[in-house]
PDB file of C-alpha atoms in Angstrom:
ATOM      1  CA  MET A   1      68.534  20.531  12.598  1.00 59.00           C
ATOM      2  CA  SER A   2      69.972  21.388   9.234  1.00 69.00           C
ATOM      3  CA  ASP A   3      71.708  24.598   8.316  1.00 88.00           C
ATOM      4  CA  ARG A   4      69.790  24.863   5.048  1.00 89.00           C
ATOM      5  CA  PRO A   5      66.407  26.541   4.518  1.00 92.00           C
ATOM      6  CA  ASP A   6      63.340  24.390   3.882  1.00 92.00           C
ATOM      7  CA  LEU A   7      62.857  23.372   0.250  1.00 89.00           C
ATOM      8  CA  ALA A   8      59.717  25.498  -0.119  1.00 90.00           C
ATOM      9  CA  ALA A   9      61.566  28.501   1.314  1.00 93.00           C
ATOM     10  CA  MET A  10      64.174  28.109  -1.423  1.00 91.00           C
ATOM     11  CA  ALA A  11      61.847  27.118  -4.260  1.00 91.00           C
ATOM     12  CA  ALA A  12      59.059  29.673  -3.753  1.00 94.00           C
ATOM     13  CA  PRO A  13      61.148  32.801  -4.481  1.00 94.00           C
ATOM     14  CA  LEU A  14      62.685  31.084  -7.508  1.00 93.00           C
ATOM     15  CA  THR A  15      59.254  30.051  -8.787  1.00 93.00           C
ATOM     16  CA  ARG A  16      57.881  33.574  -8.325  1.00 95.00           C
ATOM     17  CA  ALA A  17      60.898  35.073 -10.119  1.00 95.00           C
ATOM     18  CA  LEU A  18      60.600  32.600 -13.001  1.00 95.00           C
ATOM     19  CA  MET A  19      56.878  33.266 -13.404  1.00 94.00           C
ATOM     20  CA  ALA A  20      57.511  37.027 -13.346  1.00 95.00           C
ATOM     21  CA  ALA A  21      60.201  36.597 -16.029  1.00 96.00           C
ATOM     22  CA  GLU A  22      57.899  34.397 -18.137  1.00 96.00           C
ATOM     23  CA  THR A  23      54.901  36.733 -18.005  1.00 97.00           C
ATOM     24  CA  PRO A  24      56.189  39.313 -20.538  1.00 97.00           C
ATOM     25  CA  ILE A  25      57.340  36.518 -22.859  1.00 98.00           C
ATOM     26  CA  LEU A  26      53.903  34.898 -22.734  1.00 98.00           C
ATOM     27  CA  ARG A  27      52.241  38.275 -23.195  1.00 97.00           C
ATOM     28  CA  GLU A  28      54.288  38.791 -26.391  1.00 97.00           C
ATOM     29  CA  HIS A  29      52.597  35.658 -27.721  1.00 97.00           C
ATOM     30  CA  GLY A  30      49.139  36.565 -26.434  1.00 96.00           C
ATOM     31  CA  LEU A  31      49.112  33.855 -23.777  1.00 97.00           C
ATOM     32  CA  SER A  32      48.267  33.754 -20.104  1.00 95.00           C
ATOM     33  CA  MET A  33      50.143  31.331 -17.867  1.00 93.00           C
ATOM     34  CA  TRP A  34      47.114  28.987 -17.817  1.00 90.00           C
ATOM     35  CA  ALA A  35      46.761  29.119 -21.608  1.00 94.00           C
ATOM     36  CA  TYR A  36      50.443  28.249 -21.972  1.00 95.00           C
ATOM     37  CA  VAL A  37      50.106  25.362 -19.527  1.00 90.00           C
ATOM     38  CA  VAL A  38      47.121  24.035 -21.512  1.00 90.00           C
ATOM     39  CA  LEU A  39      49.038  24.263 -24.803  1.00 93.00           C
ATOM     40  CA  LEU A  40      52.074  22.545 -23.243  1.00 91.00           C
ATOM     41  CA  GLY A  41      49.839  19.653 -22.224  1.00 86.00           C
ATOM     42  CA  LEU A  42      48.551  19.052 -25.731  1.00 86.00           C
ATOM     43  CA  ASP A  43      50.690  17.059 -28.101  1.00 79.00           C
ATOM     44  CA  ASP A  44      49.791  15.230 -31.299  1.00 69.00           C
ATOM     45  CA  ARG A  45      47.076  13.110 -29.653  1.00 70.00           C
ATOM     46  CA  PRO A  46      43.733  14.593 -28.617  1.00 69.00           C
ATOM     47  CA  VAL A  47      43.076  14.785 -24.877  1.00 71.00           C
ATOM     48  CA  ARG A  48      39.697  13.779 -23.543  1.00 63.00           C
ATOM     49  CA  THR A  49      37.548  16.462 -21.898  1.00 61.00           C
ATOM     50  CA  HIS A  50      38.345  19.776 -20.331  1.00 54.00           C
ATOM     51  CA  ALA A  51      37.885  18.205 -16.887  1.00 59.00           C
ATOM     52  CA  ALA A  52      40.737  15.758 -17.542  1.00 59.00           C
ATOM     53  CA  ARG A  53      42.918  18.606 -18.849  1.00 56.00           C
ATOM     54  CA  ALA A  54      42.110  20.742 -15.807  1.00 56.00           C
ATOM     55  CA  GLU A  55      42.992  17.909 -13.444  1.00 58.00           C
ATOM     56  CA  ALA A  56      46.251  17.207 -15.283  1.00 58.00           C
ATOM     57  CA  ILE A  57      47.423  20.810 -14.905  1.00 57.00           C
ATOM     58  CA  GLY A  58      46.035  21.360 -11.408  1.00 60.00           C
ATOM     59  CA  ALA A  59      43.375  23.888 -12.403  1.00 59.00           C
ATOM     60  CA  ASP A  60      39.766  24.159 -11.358  1.00 61.00           C
ATOM     61  CA  LYS A  61      37.653  22.736 -14.185  1.00 65.00           C
ATOM     62  CA  THR A  62      35.217  25.662 -14.106  1.00 69.00           C
ATOM     63  CA  ARG A  63      38.066  28.171 -14.378  1.00 75.00           C
ATOM     64  CA  ILE A  64      39.730  26.383 -17.279  1.00 81.00           C
ATOM     65  CA  ILE A  65      36.608  26.632 -19.467  1.00 86.00           C
ATOM     66  CA  ARG A  66      37.238  30.346 -20.131  1.00 90.00           C
ATOM     67  CA  VAL A  67      40.848  29.587 -21.044  1.00 91.00           C
ATOM     68  CA  LEU A  68      39.724  26.837 -23.445  1.00 91.00           C
ATOM     69  CA  ASP A  69      37.040  29.098 -24.934  1.00 93.00           C
ATOM     70  CA  ASP A  70      39.646  31.784 -25.622  1.00 95.00           C
ATOM     71  CA  LEU A  71      42.155  29.316 -27.093  1.00 96.00           C
ATOM     72  CA  GLN A  72      39.457  27.853 -29.352  1.00 96.00           C
ATOM     73  CA  HIS A  73      38.215  31.299 -30.413  1.00 97.00           C
ATOM     74  CA  ARG A  74      41.786  32.198 -31.404  1.00 97.00           C
ATOM     75  CA  GLY A  75      42.187  28.967 -33.388  1.00 97.00           C
ATOM     76  CA  LEU A  76      44.879  27.544 -31.091  1.00 97.00           C
ATOM     77  CA  ILE A  77      42.904  24.465 -30.027  1.00 95.00           C
ATOM     78  CA  GLU A  78      39.949  22.498 -31.327  1.00 93.00           C
ATOM     79  CA  ARG A  79      37.224  20.794 -29.335  1.00 88.00           C
ATOM     80  CA  SER A  80      35.444  17.969 -31.075  1.00 86.00           C
ATOM     81  CA  PRO A  81      32.919  15.354 -29.974  1.00 85.00           C
ATOM     82  CA  ASP A  82      34.477  12.176 -28.609  1.00 79.00           C
ATOM     83  CA  PRO A  83      33.312   9.280 -30.840  1.00 82.00           C
ATOM     84  CA  ALA A  84      33.297   7.013 -27.771  1.00 80.00           C
ATOM     85  CA  ASP A  85      31.149   9.404 -25.707  1.00 79.00           C
ATOM     86  CA  ARG A  86      29.205  12.118 -27.554  1.00 76.00           C
ATOM     87  CA  ARG A  87      28.769  14.078 -24.307  1.00 76.00           C
ATOM     88  CA  ALA A  88      32.541  14.465 -23.952  1.00 77.00           C
ATOM     89  CA  ARG A  89      34.845  16.675 -25.999  1.00 81.00           C
ATOM     90  CA  LEU A  90      38.330  15.931 -27.273  1.00 85.00           C
ATOM     91  CA  LEU A  91      40.863  18.741 -27.061  1.00 88.00           C
ATOM     92  CA  SER A  92      43.587  19.015 -29.664  1.00 91.00           C
ATOM     93  CA  ILE A  93      46.151  21.630 -30.542  1.00 94.00           C
ATOM     94  CA  THR A  94      46.003  23.234 -33.985  1.00 95.00           C
ATOM     95  CA  PRO A  95      49.052  23.957 -36.139  1.00 96.00           C
ATOM     96  CA  GLU A  96      48.740  27.635 -35.125  1.00 97.00           C
ATOM     97  CA  GLY A  97      48.490  26.626 -31.466  1.00 97.00           C
ATOM     98  CA  ARG A  98      51.630  24.537 -31.860  1.00 96.00           C
ATOM     99  CA  ARG A  99      53.425  27.480 -33.505  1.00 97.00           C
ATOM    100  CA  VAL A 100      52.430  29.905 -30.725  1.00 98.00           C
ATOM    101  CA  ARG A 101      53.277  27.387 -27.986  1.00 97.00           C
ATOM    102  CA  ASP A 102      56.664  26.578 -29.513  1.00 97.00           C
ATOM    103  CA  ALA A 103      57.547  30.259 -30.012  1.00 98.00           C
ATOM    104  CA  ALA A 104      56.620  31.091 -26.415  1.00 98.00           C
ATOM    105  CA  GLN A 105      58.542  28.086 -25.128  1.00 97.00           C
ATOM    106  CA  ALA A 106      61.619  29.103 -27.144  1.00 98.00           C
ATOM    107  CA  GLY A 107      61.515  32.562 -25.542  1.00 98.00           C
ATOM    108  CA  ILE A 108      61.171  31.049 -22.083  1.00 98.00           C
ATOM    109  CA  ARG A 109      64.034  28.628 -22.743  1.00 97.00           C
ATOM    110  CA  ARG A 110      66.306  31.531 -23.816  1.00 97.00           C
ATOM    111  CA  MET A 111      65.543  33.304 -20.527  1.00 97.00           C
ATOM    112  CA  GLU A 112      66.179  30.073 -18.596  1.00 96.00           C
ATOM    113  CA  GLU A 113      69.489  29.516 -20.403  1.00 96.00           C
ATOM    114  CA  ARG A 114      70.685  32.966 -19.304  1.00 95.00           C
ATOM    115  CA  LEU A 115      69.784  32.074 -15.724  1.00 95.00           C
ATOM    116  CA  LEU A 116      71.295  28.572 -15.847  1.00 96.00           C
ATOM    117  CA  ALA A 117      74.502  29.976 -17.378  1.00 96.00           C
ATOM    118  CA  ARG A 118      75.247  31.417 -13.934  1.00 96.00           C
ATOM    119  CA  LEU A 119      75.908  27.867 -12.701  1.00 96.00           C
ATOM    120  CA  PRO A 120      79.023  25.845 -13.537  1.00 96.00           C
ATOM    121  CA  ASP A 121      78.190  23.129 -16.104  1.00 93.00           C
ATOM    122  CA  ASP A 122      78.422  20.232 -13.635  1.00 94.00           C
ATOM    123  CA  GLU A 123      76.197  22.006 -11.086  1.00 96.00           C
ATOM    124  CA  ARG A 124      73.735  22.950 -13.819  1.00 96.00           C
ATOM    125  CA  ASP A 125      73.413  19.327 -14.974  1.00 95.00           C
ATOM    126  CA  THR A 126      73.027  18.107 -11.382  1.00 96.00           C
ATOM    127  CA  PHE A 127      70.428  20.790 -10.634  1.00 95.00           C
ATOM    128  CA  LEU A 128      68.373  19.908 -13.719  1.00 95.00           C
ATOM    129  CA  ARG A 129      68.528  16.153 -13.002  1.00 95.00           C
ATOM    130  CA  ALA A 130      67.466  16.697  -9.383  1.00 94.00           C
ATOM    131  CA  LEU A 131      64.661  19.050 -10.390  1.00 93.00           C
ATOM    132  CA  ARG A 132      63.357  16.545 -12.957  1.00 93.00           C
ATOM    133  CA  ALA A 133      63.458  13.726 -10.394  1.00 93.00           C
ATOM    134  CA  LEU A 134      61.647  15.707  -7.690  1.00 91.00           C
ATOM    135  CA  SER A 135      59.047  17.170 -10.040  1.00 87.00           C
ATOM    136  CA  ALA A 136      58.218  13.683 -11.343  1.00 87.00           C
ATOM    137  CA  LEU A 137      57.288  12.406  -7.877  1.00 85.00           C
ATOM    138  CA  PRO A 138      53.577  11.828  -7.336  1.00 83.00           C
ATOM    139  CA  ALA A 139      51.887  14.330  -5.007  1.00 75.00           C
ATOM    140  CA  GLN A 140      51.242  11.656  -2.372  1.00 75.00           C
ATOM    141  CA  GLU A 141      55.019  11.366  -1.860  1.00 80.00           C
ATOM    142  CA  PHE A 142      54.887  14.774  -0.166  1.00 78.00           C
ATOM    143  CA  ARG A 143      52.375  13.766   2.473  1.00 76.00           C
TER     144      ARG A 143
END
């Protein structure tokens, strides 16, 4: 037996606190957490179908439709027919969507920097490297 708490017992309160700290920042930019996650997942290349986007971010594809509708209505994303499959839609971020996403992310990063500043530099770097490594593991690694 180890004298440390389980990983989930340590990570869950941190995750909840981070999400609570991000919520007002996202709200300032008119974004929900799901909308922000969608915008983060869109770069300069179009992404095929809302179902693929939903799967990539771990959302139910029926739930994500409302988020996509709102983002499109606000001019933050575009949905266009896929030339390879006219039934499918390509999702792409607009310049305004990129601006909103980047501004929200900058606000979140400022909040994170204040939090990370509580750690000594060497521990901060180690923490970030470990977090990147663990978060990059495929889900099946946890089974």
